Amino acid sequence: MTTVAPDTGVGPLLRGWRERRRLSQLELALRAGSSARHISFVETGRSRPSEEMVLRLAEQLDVPVRDRNALLLAAGYAPRFAQTPLDDPAMDSLRAGVERLLRGYEPYPALVVDGTYTVVAANRGIAMLMEGLPEHLLTPPLNAMRITLHPEGLAPRIRNLREWRGHLLAQMERQIALVRSEELRELYDEVAAYPLAFSSAAGVAEETGEGAAGGGDAPYAYFALPLRIEHDGRVLSFVSSISTFNTPMDVTVAELAIETLLPADPATVKYLRSLTP
């Protein structure tokens, strides 16, 4: 993921992050155990912050790990956080743990994406939902947002496409507000421009008495916005949950997100379990 740094020097960079977080110099100083005068001196270049102060301010400003390295470099210090490729032997235990998690979640769908929604791992539940998609969308590297919202992707199968699309675009907007990523902005512009696909699920044969997976539009007390998607003549309902690693010490790990699709009604649970050998 490319990081865009329009300003040079640690002072302007810190000021930019502070303004993005809508904090005054005094508020930041109180959180970081410093003074507004010192924060002002750092931002204007009159004072060079220590390495410890750079990291403390970055923590209080919720600066992404990748950009904390950029702040350290701008202040004249070595980067603190490595960026280890996922196929590096040092990542063996991480990969093994993630793969066990994904397999253990089956038959329910789960996947892992990086900071630009490139799919780095997925289980058979995800493969099931993507059955029948055109080859050009399944050619690596797969992108979760592109596959979901492309008019030749999952979009025509999603019953509540307008609402789910709005949820995904808002999620991307929040992420763009947190990080300075040209790549992510370009992806957002691309998928936001996709036309709303016609939902072929509108013609799915309905059954009764089975909730969403069998009863189509029958009322159900969902506890969060569901993804309602067609599969093999049924409409399945899922609620998305996203997890990240706590206190990551590596840029690659910091940008990974594990998304699990929790069945949102009993009929979806029953149907997915029926697919398990």
PDB file of C-alpha atoms in Angstrom:
ATOM      1  CA  MET A   1       0.000   0.000   0.000  1.00  0.00           C
ATOM      2  CA  THR A   2       1.579   3.291  -1.090  1.00  0.00           C
ATOM      3  CA  THR A   3       1.790   6.009   1.533  1.00  0.00           C
ATOM      4  CA  VAL A   4       1.377   9.594   0.387  1.00  0.00           C
ATOM      5  CA  ALA A   5       3.328  12.214   2.333  1.00  0.00           C
ATOM      6  CA  PRO A   6       2.525  15.691   1.007  1.00  0.00           C
ATOM      7  CA  ASP A   7       4.574  17.427   3.719  1.00  0.00           C
ATOM      8  CA  THR A   8       8.213  16.914   4.642  1.00  0.00           C
ATOM      9  CA  GLY A   9       9.710  17.138   8.091  1.00  0.00           C
ATOM     10  CA  VAL A  10       8.284  15.604  11.230  1.00  0.00           C
ATOM     11  CA  GLY A  11       6.652  18.874  12.386  1.00  0.00           C
ATOM     12  CA  PRO A  12       4.298  19.364   9.420  1.00  0.00           C
ATOM     13  CA  LEU A  13       3.533  15.621   9.372  1.00  0.00           C
ATOM     14  CA  LEU A  14       2.553  15.613  13.050  1.00  0.00           C
ATOM     15  CA  ARG A  15       0.485  18.758  12.579  1.00  0.00           C
ATOM     16  CA  GLY A  16      -1.302  17.091   9.672  1.00  0.00           C
ATOM     17  CA  TRP A  17      -2.179  14.045  11.766  1.00  0.00           C
ATOM     18  CA  ARG A  18      -3.291  16.229  14.669  1.00  0.00           C
ATOM     19  CA  GLU A  19      -5.603  18.229  12.399  1.00  0.00           C
ATOM     20  CA  ARG A  20      -6.996  15.024  10.880  1.00  0.00           C
ATOM     21  CA  ARG A  21      -7.863  13.865  14.381  1.00  0.00           C
ATOM     22  CA  ARG A  22      -9.349  17.291  15.171  1.00  0.00           C
ATOM     23  CA  LEU A  23      -7.272  17.824  18.293  1.00  0.00           C
ATOM     24  CA  SER A  24      -5.870  21.096  19.569  1.00  0.00           C
ATOM     25  CA  GLN A  25      -2.217  21.362  20.554  1.00  0.00           C
ATOM     26  CA  LEU A  26      -3.303  21.532  24.192  1.00  0.00           C
ATOM     27  CA  GLU A  27      -5.463  18.396  23.930  1.00  0.00           C
ATOM     28  CA  LEU A  28      -2.623  16.459  22.306  1.00  0.00           C
ATOM     29  CA  ALA A  29      -0.144  17.729  24.898  1.00  0.00           C
ATOM     30  CA  LEU A  30      -2.350  16.596  27.784  1.00  0.00           C
ATOM     31  CA  ARG A  31      -2.769  13.141  26.271  1.00  0.00           C
ATOM     32  CA  ALA A  32       0.955  12.767  25.585  1.00  0.00           C
ATOM     33  CA  GLY A  33       2.156  14.167  28.919  1.00  0.00           C
ATOM     34  CA  SER A  34       3.779  17.187  27.284  1.00  0.00           C
ATOM     35  CA  SER A  35       2.999  20.894  26.958  1.00  0.00           C
ATOM     36  CA  ALA A  36       1.210  22.868  24.259  1.00  0.00           C
ATOM     37  CA  ARG A  37       4.344  25.020  23.936  1.00  0.00           C
ATOM     38  CA  HIS A  38       6.493  21.972  23.188  1.00  0.00           C
ATOM     39  CA  ILE A  39       3.960  20.619  20.669  1.00  0.00           C
ATOM     40  CA  SER A  40       3.962  24.008  18.960  1.00  0.00           C
ATOM     41  CA  PHE A  41       7.766  24.036  18.820  1.00  0.00           C
ATOM     42  CA  VAL A  42       7.820  20.538  17.342  1.00  0.00           C
ATOM     43  CA  GLU A  43       5.232  21.364  14.674  1.00  0.00           C
ATOM     44  CA  THR A  44       7.035  24.556  13.612  1.00  0.00           C
ATOM     45  CA  GLY A  45      10.460  22.919  13.563  1.00  0.00           C
ATOM     46  CA  ARG A  46      11.856  24.903  16.493  1.00  0.00           C
ATOM     47  CA  SER A  47      12.329  21.730  18.516  1.00  0.00           C
ATOM     48  CA  ARG A  48      13.360  18.230  17.408  1.00  0.00           C
ATOM     49  CA  PRO A  49      11.311  15.607  19.251  1.00  0.00           C
ATOM     50  CA  SER A  50      12.988  12.589  20.773  1.00  0.00           C
ATOM     51  CA  GLU A  51      12.300   9.169  19.291  1.00  0.00           C
ATOM     52  CA  GLU A  52      10.207   8.367  22.345  1.00  0.00           C
ATOM     53  CA  MET A  53       8.157  11.554  21.891  1.00  0.00           C
ATOM     54  CA  VAL A  54       7.521  10.802  18.201  1.00  0.00           C
ATOM     55  CA  LEU A  55       6.180   7.361  19.101  1.00  0.00           C
ATOM     56  CA  ARG A  56       4.143   8.726  22.013  1.00  0.00           C
ATOM     57  CA  LEU A  57       2.512  11.394  19.835  1.00  0.00           C
ATOM     58  CA  ALA A  58       1.884   8.830  17.080  1.00  0.00           C
ATOM     59  CA  GLU A  59       0.177   6.569  19.619  1.00  0.00           C
ATOM     60  CA  GLN A  60      -2.092   9.358  20.868  1.00  0.00           C
ATOM     61  CA  LEU A  61      -2.926  10.366  17.290  1.00  0.00           C
ATOM     62  CA  ASP A  62      -3.708   6.752  16.310  1.00  0.00           C
ATOM     63  CA  VAL A  63      -1.228   6.941  13.441  1.00  0.00           C
ATOM     64  CA  PRO A  64      -1.057   3.678  11.444  1.00  0.00           C
ATOM     65  CA  VAL A  65       2.098   1.632  11.946  1.00  0.00           C
ATOM     66  CA  ARG A  66       3.333   2.266   8.392  1.00  0.00           C
ATOM     67  CA  ASP A  67       3.090   6.022   8.925  1.00  0.00           C
ATOM     68  CA  ARG A  68       4.819   5.823  12.308  1.00  0.00           C
ATOM     69  CA  ASN A  69       7.886   4.684  10.400  1.00  0.00           C
ATOM     70  CA  ALA A  70       7.513   7.714   8.134  1.00  0.00           C
ATOM     71  CA  LEU A  71       7.352  10.021  11.173  1.00  0.00           C
ATOM     72  CA  LEU A  72      10.498   8.462  12.648  1.00  0.00           C
ATOM     73  CA  LEU A  73      12.371   8.845   9.359  1.00  0.00           C
ATOM     74  CA  ALA A  74      11.255  12.460   9.055  1.00  0.00           C
ATOM     75  CA  ALA A  75      12.589  13.108  12.561  1.00  0.00           C
ATOM     76  CA  GLY A  76      15.947  11.533  11.716  1.00  0.00           C
ATOM     77  CA  TYR A  77      15.457   8.160  13.388  1.00  0.00           C
ATOM     78  CA  ALA A  78      15.491   4.609  12.038  1.00  0.00           C
ATOM     79  CA  PRO A  79      12.132   2.944  11.350  1.00  0.00           C
ATOM     80  CA  ARG A  80      10.905   0.958  14.342  1.00  0.00           C
ATOM     81  CA  PHE A  81       8.498  -1.418  12.580  1.00  0.00           C
ATOM     82  CA  ALA A  82       9.517  -4.067  10.040  1.00  0.00           C
ATOM     83  CA  GLN A  83       7.496  -4.917   6.936  1.00  0.00           C
ATOM     84  CA  THR A  84       7.832  -8.666   6.511  1.00  0.00           C
ATOM     85  CA  PRO A  85       6.336 -10.370   3.430  1.00  0.00           C
ATOM     86  CA  LEU A  86       3.677 -12.925   4.303  1.00  0.00           C
ATOM     87  CA  ASP A  87       5.630 -15.677   2.526  1.00  0.00           C
ATOM     88  CA  ASP A  88       8.705 -15.033   4.676  1.00  0.00           C
ATOM     89  CA  PRO A  89       9.628 -17.975   6.970  1.00  0.00           C
ATOM     90  CA  ALA A  90       9.331 -15.578   9.912  1.00  0.00           C
ATOM     91  CA  MET A  91       5.590 -15.465   9.188  1.00  0.00           C
ATOM     92  CA  ASP A  92       5.126 -19.252   9.294  1.00  0.00           C
ATOM     93  CA  SER A  93       3.381 -19.250  12.677  1.00  0.00           C
ATOM     94  CA  LEU A  94       1.111 -16.361  11.659  1.00  0.00           C
ATOM     95  CA  ARG A  95       0.088 -18.046   8.410  1.00  0.00           C
ATOM     96  CA  ALA A  96      -0.505 -21.357  10.142  1.00  0.00           C
ATOM     97  CA  GLY A  97      -2.641 -19.727  12.828  1.00  0.00           C
ATOM     98  CA  VAL A  98      -4.720 -17.804  10.296  1.00  0.00           C
ATOM     99  CA  GLU A  99      -5.242 -20.913   8.159  1.00  0.00           C
ATOM    100  CA  ARG A 100      -6.411 -22.883  11.209  1.00  0.00           C
ATOM    101  CA  LEU A 101      -8.827 -20.091  12.073  1.00  0.00           C
ATOM    102  CA  LEU A 102     -10.273 -19.990   8.549  1.00  0.00           C
ATOM    103  CA  ARG A 103     -10.654 -23.768   8.361  1.00  0.00           C
ATOM    104  CA  GLY A 104     -12.179 -23.909  11.819  1.00  0.00           C
ATOM    105  CA  TYR A 105     -14.836 -21.382  10.808  1.00  0.00           C
ATOM    106  CA  GLU A 106     -16.100 -23.542   7.931  1.00  0.00           C
ATOM    107  CA  PRO A 107     -18.723 -24.034   6.619  1.00  0.00           C
ATOM    108  CA  TYR A 108     -19.232 -20.324   7.295  1.00  0.00           C
ATOM    109  CA  PRO A 109     -17.325 -17.892   5.033  1.00  0.00           C
ATOM    110  CA  ALA A 110     -14.170 -16.149   6.250  1.00  0.00           C
ATOM    111  CA  LEU A 111     -11.268 -14.369   4.565  1.00  0.00           C
ATOM    112  CA  VAL A 112      -8.190 -12.249   5.278  1.00  0.00           C
ATOM    113  CA  VAL A 113      -7.473  -9.021   3.395  1.00  0.00           C
ATOM    114  CA  ASP A 114      -4.661  -6.477   3.473  1.00  0.00           C
ATOM    115  CA  GLY A 115      -4.951  -2.693   3.669  1.00  0.00           C
ATOM    116  CA  THR A 116      -6.227  -2.372   0.092  1.00  0.00           C
ATOM    117  CA  TYR A 117      -8.683  -5.309   0.375  1.00  0.00           C
ATOM    118  CA  THR A 118      -6.481  -7.729  -1.549  1.00  0.00           C
ATOM    119  CA  VAL A 119      -7.475 -11.244  -0.475  1.00  0.00           C
ATOM    120  CA  VAL A 120      -4.491 -13.023   1.081  1.00  0.00           C
ATOM    121  CA  ALA A 121      -6.389 -16.072   2.379  1.00  0.00           C
ATOM    122  CA  ALA A 122      -9.941 -17.448   2.283  1.00  0.00           C
ATOM    123  CA  ASN A 123     -11.819 -20.598   3.216  1.00  0.00           C
ATOM    124  CA  ARG A 124     -14.227 -22.848   1.338  1.00  0.00           C
ATOM    125  CA  GLY A 125     -17.217 -20.819   2.517  1.00  0.00           C
ATOM    126  CA  ILE A 126     -15.931 -17.858   0.506  1.00  0.00           C
ATOM    127  CA  ALA A 127     -15.213 -20.116  -2.483  1.00  0.00           C
ATOM    128  CA  MET A 128     -18.836 -21.280  -2.326  1.00  0.00           C
ATOM    129  CA  LEU A 129     -20.158 -17.714  -2.552  1.00  0.00           C
ATOM    130  CA  MET A 130     -17.882 -16.967  -5.531  1.00  0.00           C
ATOM    131  CA  GLU A 131     -18.952 -19.989  -7.561  1.00  0.00           C
ATOM    132  CA  GLY A 132     -19.692 -19.040 -11.159  1.00  0.00           C
ATOM    133  CA  LEU A 133     -17.958 -15.652 -11.174  1.00  0.00           C
ATOM    134  CA  PRO A 134     -16.111 -14.705 -14.409  1.00  0.00           C
ATOM    135  CA  GLU A 135     -12.436 -15.609 -14.641  1.00  0.00           C
ATOM    136  CA  HIS A 136     -11.245 -12.000 -14.949  1.00  0.00           C
ATOM    137  CA  LEU A 137     -12.504 -11.262 -11.427  1.00  0.00           C
ATOM    138  CA  LEU A 138     -10.887 -14.403  -9.990  1.00  0.00           C
ATOM    139  CA  THR A 139      -7.424 -13.841 -11.467  1.00  0.00           C
ATOM    140  CA  PRO A 140      -4.945 -13.078  -8.658  1.00  0.00           C
ATOM    141  CA  PRO A 141      -4.572 -10.779  -6.932  1.00  0.00           C
ATOM    142  CA  LEU A 142      -8.231 -10.997  -5.896  1.00  0.00           C
ATOM    143  CA  ASN A 143      -9.740  -7.842  -4.447  1.00  0.00           C
ATOM    144  CA  ALA A 144     -12.669  -8.258  -2.044  1.00  0.00           C
ATOM    145  CA  MET A 145     -14.276  -4.894  -2.830  1.00  0.00           C
ATOM    146  CA  ARG A 146     -13.981  -5.386  -6.573  1.00  0.00           C
ATOM    147  CA  ILE A 147     -15.431  -8.916  -6.429  1.00  0.00           C
ATOM    148  CA  THR A 148     -18.320  -7.795  -4.223  1.00  0.00           C
ATOM    149  CA  LEU A 149     -19.384  -4.607  -6.022  1.00  0.00           C
ATOM    150  CA  HIS A 150     -18.495  -5.296  -9.673  1.00  0.00           C
ATOM    151  CA  PRO A 151     -21.651  -5.686 -11.807  1.00  0.00           C
ATOM    152  CA  GLU A 152     -20.264  -9.029 -13.047  1.00  0.00           C
ATOM    153  CA  GLY A 153     -19.272 -10.082  -9.536  1.00  0.00           C
ATOM    154  CA  LEU A 154     -21.388 -10.771  -6.481  1.00  0.00           C
ATOM    155  CA  ALA A 155     -23.424  -7.567  -6.832  1.00  0.00           C
ATOM    156  CA  PRO A 156     -26.246  -9.069  -8.941  1.00  0.00           C
ATOM    157  CA  ARG A 157     -26.715 -11.800  -6.312  1.00  0.00           C
ATOM    158  CA  ILE A 158     -27.013  -9.420  -3.365  1.00  0.00           C
ATOM    159  CA  ARG A 159     -30.641  -8.805  -2.419  1.00  0.00           C
ATOM    160  CA  ASN A 160     -29.963  -5.628  -0.443  1.00  0.00           C
ATOM    161  CA  LEU A 161     -27.239  -4.314  -2.748  1.00  0.00           C
ATOM    162  CA  ARG A 162     -27.982  -0.619  -2.278  1.00  0.00           C
ATOM    163  CA  GLU A 163     -27.678  -0.863   1.518  1.00  0.00           C
ATOM    164  CA  TRP A 164     -24.676  -3.216   1.488  1.00  0.00           C
ATOM    165  CA  ARG A 165     -22.868  -1.104  -1.105  1.00  0.00           C
ATOM    166  CA  GLY A 166     -23.435   1.985   1.043  1.00  0.00           C
ATOM    167  CA  HIS A 167     -22.018   0.141   4.063  1.00  0.00           C
ATOM    168  CA  LEU A 168     -18.870  -0.918   2.165  1.00  0.00           C
ATOM    169  CA  LEU A 169     -18.239   2.523   0.679  1.00  0.00           C
ATOM    170  CA  ALA A 170     -18.659   4.139   4.111  1.00  0.00           C
ATOM    171  CA  GLN A 171     -16.186   1.597   5.520  1.00  0.00           C
ATOM    172  CA  MET A 172     -13.653   2.575   2.858  1.00  0.00           C
ATOM    173  CA  GLU A 173     -14.233   6.277   3.511  1.00  0.00           C
ATOM    174  CA  ARG A 174     -13.469   5.760   7.214  1.00  0.00           C
ATOM    175  CA  GLN A 175     -10.278   3.911   6.344  1.00  0.00           C
ATOM    176  CA  ILE A 176      -9.187   6.641   3.914  1.00  0.00           C
ATOM    177  CA  ALA A 177      -9.723   9.186   6.694  1.00  0.00           C
ATOM    178  CA  LEU A 178      -7.352   7.170   8.916  1.00  0.00           C
ATOM    179  CA  VAL A 179      -4.542   6.511   6.433  1.00  0.00           C
ATOM    180  CA  ARG A 180      -2.912   8.378   3.580  1.00  0.00           C
ATOM    181  CA  SER A 181      -3.188   5.797   0.804  1.00  0.00           C
ATOM    182  CA  GLU A 182      -3.324   6.738  -2.852  1.00  0.00           C
ATOM    183  CA  GLU A 183      -3.937   3.070  -3.717  1.00  0.00           C
ATOM    184  CA  LEU A 184      -6.972   2.895  -1.448  1.00  0.00           C
ATOM    185  CA  ARG A 185      -8.367   6.150  -2.834  1.00  0.00           C
ATOM    186  CA  GLU A 186      -8.018   4.833  -6.397  1.00  0.00           C
ATOM    187  CA  LEU A 187      -9.823   1.622  -5.441  1.00  0.00           C
ATOM    188  CA  TYR A 188     -12.613   3.617  -3.803  1.00  0.00           C
ATOM    189  CA  ASP A 189     -13.042   5.797  -6.911  1.00  0.00           C
ATOM    190  CA  GLU A 190     -13.195   2.660  -9.072  1.00  0.00           C
ATOM    191  CA  VAL A 191     -15.781   0.686  -7.094  1.00  0.00           C
ATOM    192  CA  ALA A 192     -17.898   3.753  -6.256  1.00  0.00           C
ATOM    193  CA  ALA A 193     -18.275   4.326  -9.999  1.00  0.00           C
ATOM    194  CA  TYR A 194     -19.677   0.846 -10.659  1.00  0.00           C
ATOM    195  CA  PRO A 195     -23.344   0.975 -11.680  1.00  0.00           C
ATOM    196  CA  LEU A 196     -25.855  -0.627  -9.337  1.00  0.00           C
ATOM    197  CA  ALA A 197     -26.283  -4.139 -10.717  1.00  0.00           C
ATOM    198  CA  PHE A 198     -29.712  -5.667 -11.277  1.00  0.00           C
ATOM    199  CA  SER A 199     -30.339  -8.187  -8.516  1.00  0.00           C
ATOM    200  CA  SER A 200     -31.108 -11.542 -10.113  1.00  0.00           C
ATOM    201  CA  ALA A 201     -32.031 -12.778  -6.627  1.00  0.00           C
ATOM    202  CA  ALA A 202     -35.363 -11.034  -7.076  1.00  0.00           C
ATOM    203  CA  GLY A 203     -36.366 -14.029  -9.171  1.00  0.00           C
ATOM    204  CA  VAL A 204     -35.254 -16.683  -6.697  1.00  0.00           C
ATOM    205  CA  ALA A 205     -37.916 -19.287  -5.946  1.00  0.00           C
ATOM    206  CA  GLU A 206     -39.197 -18.763  -2.408  1.00  0.00           C
ATOM    207  CA  GLU A 207     -40.045 -21.329   0.222  1.00  0.00           C
ATOM    208  CA  THR A 208     -41.874 -20.708   3.448  1.00  0.00           C
ATOM    209  CA  GLY A 209     -41.209 -21.201   7.120  1.00  0.00           C
ATOM    210  CA  GLU A 210     -37.391 -21.144   6.883  1.00  0.00           C
ATOM    211  CA  GLY A 211     -36.480 -17.478   7.526  1.00  0.00           C
ATOM    212  CA  ALA A 212     -34.287 -15.663   5.002  1.00  0.00           C
ATOM    213  CA  ALA A 213     -32.652 -18.748   3.501  1.00  0.00           C
ATOM    214  CA  GLY A 214     -35.996 -20.295   2.689  1.00  0.00           C
ATOM    215  CA  GLY A 215     -38.551 -17.541   3.089  1.00  0.00           C
ATOM    216  CA  GLY A 216     -36.944 -14.766   1.066  1.00  0.00           C
ATOM    217  CA  ASP A 217     -38.257 -11.450   2.314  1.00  0.00           C
ATOM    218  CA  ALA A 218     -39.999 -12.842   5.406  1.00  0.00           C
ATOM    219  CA  PRO A 219     -39.422 -10.506   8.403  1.00  0.00           C
ATOM    220  CA  TYR A 220     -36.492 -11.419  10.637  1.00  0.00           C
ATOM    221  CA  ALA A 221     -35.120  -9.524  13.645  1.00  0.00           C
ATOM    222  CA  TYR A 222     -31.560  -8.940  12.431  1.00  0.00           C
ATOM    223  CA  PHE A 223     -29.191  -7.497  15.051  1.00  0.00           C
ATOM    224  CA  ALA A 224     -27.017  -5.747  12.433  1.00  0.00           C
ATOM    225  CA  LEU A 225     -27.218  -4.933   8.736  1.00  0.00           C
ATOM    226  CA  PRO A 226     -27.126  -8.330   6.996  1.00  0.00           C
ATOM    227  CA  LEU A 227     -25.570  -9.271   3.703  1.00  0.00           C
ATOM    228  CA  ARG A 228     -28.421 -11.073   1.926  1.00  0.00           C
ATOM    229  CA  ILE A 229     -26.988 -13.013  -0.986  1.00  0.00           C
ATOM    230  CA  GLU A 230     -28.286 -15.641  -3.373  1.00  0.00           C
ATOM    231  CA  HIS A 231     -26.697 -19.070  -3.591  1.00  0.00           C
ATOM    232  CA  ASP A 232     -28.087 -22.012  -5.511  1.00  0.00           C
ATOM    233  CA  GLY A 233     -31.682 -20.825  -5.442  1.00  0.00           C
ATOM    234  CA  ARG A 234     -31.681 -19.658  -1.814  1.00  0.00           C
ATOM    235  CA  VAL A 235     -31.069 -16.335  -0.115  1.00  0.00           C
ATOM    236  CA  LEU A 236     -28.499 -16.583   2.661  1.00  0.00           C
ATOM    237  CA  SER A 237     -28.101 -13.916   5.346  1.00  0.00           C
ATOM    238  CA  PHE A 238     -24.816 -13.019   7.033  1.00  0.00           C
ATOM    239  CA  VAL A 239     -23.544 -10.377   9.431  1.00  0.00           C
ATOM    240  CA  SER A 240     -19.948  -9.287   8.932  1.00  0.00           C
ATOM    241  CA  SER A 241     -17.395  -9.130  11.746  1.00  0.00           C
ATOM    242  CA  ILE A 242     -13.864  -7.739  11.220  1.00  0.00           C
ATOM    243  CA  SER A 243     -10.887  -8.471  13.487  1.00  0.00           C
ATOM    244  CA  THR A 244      -7.351  -7.057  13.494  1.00  0.00           C
ATOM    245  CA  PHE A 245      -4.220  -7.957  15.428  1.00  0.00           C
ATOM    246  CA  ASN A 246      -3.739  -6.270  18.798  1.00  0.00           C
ATOM    247  CA  THR A 247      -0.639  -4.031  19.117  1.00  0.00           C
ATOM    248  CA  PRO A 248       1.061  -5.157  15.880  1.00  0.00           C
ATOM    249  CA  MET A 249       4.828  -4.716  15.614  1.00  0.00           C
ATOM    250  CA  ASP A 250       5.035  -5.267  11.853  1.00  0.00           C
ATOM    251  CA  VAL A 251       3.539  -3.149   9.056  1.00  0.00           C
ATOM    252  CA  THR A 252       2.255  -6.189   7.152  1.00  0.00           C
ATOM    253  CA  VAL A 253       0.517  -7.605  10.211  1.00  0.00           C
ATOM    254  CA  ALA A 254      -0.915  -4.199  11.161  1.00  0.00           C
ATOM    255  CA  GLU A 255      -2.715  -3.963   7.811  1.00  0.00           C
ATOM    256  CA  LEU A 256      -4.299  -7.439   7.874  1.00  0.00           C
ATOM    257  CA  ALA A 257      -7.995  -7.801   8.665  1.00  0.00           C
ATOM    258  CA  ILE A 258      -9.886 -11.052   9.226  1.00  0.00           C
ATOM    259  CA  GLU A 259     -13.511 -10.870   8.104  1.00  0.00           C
ATOM    260  CA  THR A 260     -15.931 -13.559   9.203  1.00  0.00           C
ATOM    261  CA  LEU A 261     -19.491 -13.845   7.925  1.00  0.00           C
ATOM    262  CA  LEU A 262     -21.724 -14.936  10.789  1.00  0.00           C
ATOM    263  CA  PRO A 263     -25.012 -16.602   9.745  1.00  0.00           C
ATOM    264  CA  ALA A 264     -27.750 -14.144  10.640  1.00  0.00           C
ATOM    265  CA  ASP A 265     -30.696 -16.527  10.856  1.00  0.00           C
ATOM    266  CA  PRO A 266     -31.361 -20.212  11.646  1.00  0.00           C
ATOM    267  CA  ALA A 267     -32.193 -21.091   8.047  1.00  0.00           C
ATOM    268  CA  THR A 268     -28.756 -19.958   6.849  1.00  0.00           C
ATOM    269  CA  VAL A 269     -27.103 -22.034   9.577  1.00  0.00           C
ATOM    270  CA  LYS A 270     -29.142 -25.083   8.610  1.00  0.00           C
ATOM    271  CA  TYR A 271     -28.405 -24.724   4.905  1.00  0.00           C
ATOM    272  CA  LEU A 272     -24.643 -24.240   5.321  1.00  0.00           C
ATOM    273  CA  ARG A 273     -24.374 -27.188   7.703  1.00  0.00           C
ATOM    274  CA  SER A 274     -26.200 -29.326   5.162  1.00  0.00           C
ATOM    275  CA  LEU A 275     -23.313 -28.687   2.746  1.00  0.00           C
ATOM    276  CA  THR A 276     -20.742 -30.084   5.181  1.00  0.00           C
ATOM    277  CA  PRO A 277     -19.745 -33.677   4.320  1.00  0.00           C
TER     278      PRO A 277
END
